[in-house]
Amino acid sequence: MTEKKTIVALSGDGIGPEIMAQALRVLKVVAEKIEFDYEVVEKAFGGAGIDQFGHPLPEETLLACQNSDAILLAAIGAPKYDNAPVRAEQGLLALRKALGLYANIRPITVHPALAHLSPLKREVVVGSDFVVVRELTGGIYFGEHTLEETSARDVNDYSAEEIRRIIRKAFEIARKRKKKVTSVDKQNVLATSKLWRKIADEVATEYPDVTLEHQLVDSCAMLMITNPKKFDVIVTENLFGDILSDEASVLPGSLGVMPSASHSETGPSLYEPIHGSAPDIAGQNIANPVSMLLSVAMLLRESFDNEVGASMIEQACDTVMNEGILTRDLGGDASTSEFVDALIKHL
Ligand code: ATP
Ligand code: MG
């Protein structure tokens, strides 16, 4: 028996607590089947942190995260915190920074049963299966910003090392998938992109089993909607990644079915749905739990190398959706807990 793993659960705000409760229910059932020994430590974060401790990232929450093996986050933010001295969302930025979460991963798949919800034609989207890897701690977000009356300036700054580690991450991911990396830049204009492309070529020599292609960000944005099936792993800098990952999230037709992971070099990773706290539907037991459940699957796979547990959850989500048990956002009438009840039957 391996040692007990510690998972910090940050339920946060809005629909956060209800989808977290369902996720932990599913994790418990799966853990028994795969003999995964773990404990959950629940901590206040976001608006819940402001309510209890006056800060979205309370000291004890940060400490627990730093000492954990993985972190599961549901959602944070609500209108009532918009005027707080430190906003709920700033807690997440502070947590990412404190943990050094430099790689943000968003898998994009289009479920055949949901393809009619996609704004794109069925034959274009069905079969899409790619991952957007976004650099999260460098680039123009963290460069100097100068705003004057008649001019303004934002500095885009990347070191070779920052580029190398994110490109390597992309190749590692591609190696376990379809073995193709698309490195996205704007090298016809930007110096940072010229360095980006050079490093990508260098890293590619370490992975002879993986194919590297370069794509300019403008044409990548176009290809993502005209031919999304061509992609396997897309890797790009912070700003381009922000834009492309939002573009990609439109393909499946719903925010409610998309997980994400953020990784650091050696510390714990953080897993969360890509949707927000959905205050408009909070507390009604109607939120779609799939993003959250798929985030648990990513956690099992990526932090604990447990492919069996991860696929178990992913396949059960698929099966239940194929049976037509869908929450309201997907055109069905199942409640959050009814969806999960049905899913647990399939585990
Ligand atoms: P953020 O908090 O990241 O700024 P946002 O406010 O733009 O996000 P969300 O909170 O994700 O957006 O909500 C956008 C819309 O999608 C809302 O109408 C919300 O009800 C709906 N929504 C988001 N997540 C879910 C979910 N899991 N199930 C059902 N509907 C959802
Ligand atoms: Mg929101």
Short mmCIF file of C-alpha atoms and ligand atoms in Angstrom, two decimals, residues 76-79 89 275-280, ligand 2:
data_model
loop_
_atom_site.label_atom_id
_atom_site.label_comp_id
_atom_site.label_asym_id
_atom_site.label_seq_id
_atom_site.Cartn_x
_atom_site.Cartn_y
_atom_site.Cartn_z
CA ILE A 76 -14.82 31.35 -7.07
CA GLY A 77 -16.36 34.80 -7.27
CA ALA A 78 -19.78 36.33 -6.80
CA PRO A 79 -21.16 39.82 -7.37
CA GLU A 89 -10.43 36.34 -8.20
CA HIS A 275 -16.44 27.67 -16.06
CA GLY A 276 -16.99 30.25 -13.35
CA SER A 277 -19.12 30.21 -10.24
CA ALA A 278 -22.38 30.71 -12.17
CA PRO A 279 -24.08 32.77 -9.43
CA ASP A 280 -27.27 32.86 -11.51
MG MG B 2 -18.60 34.28 -13.08
#
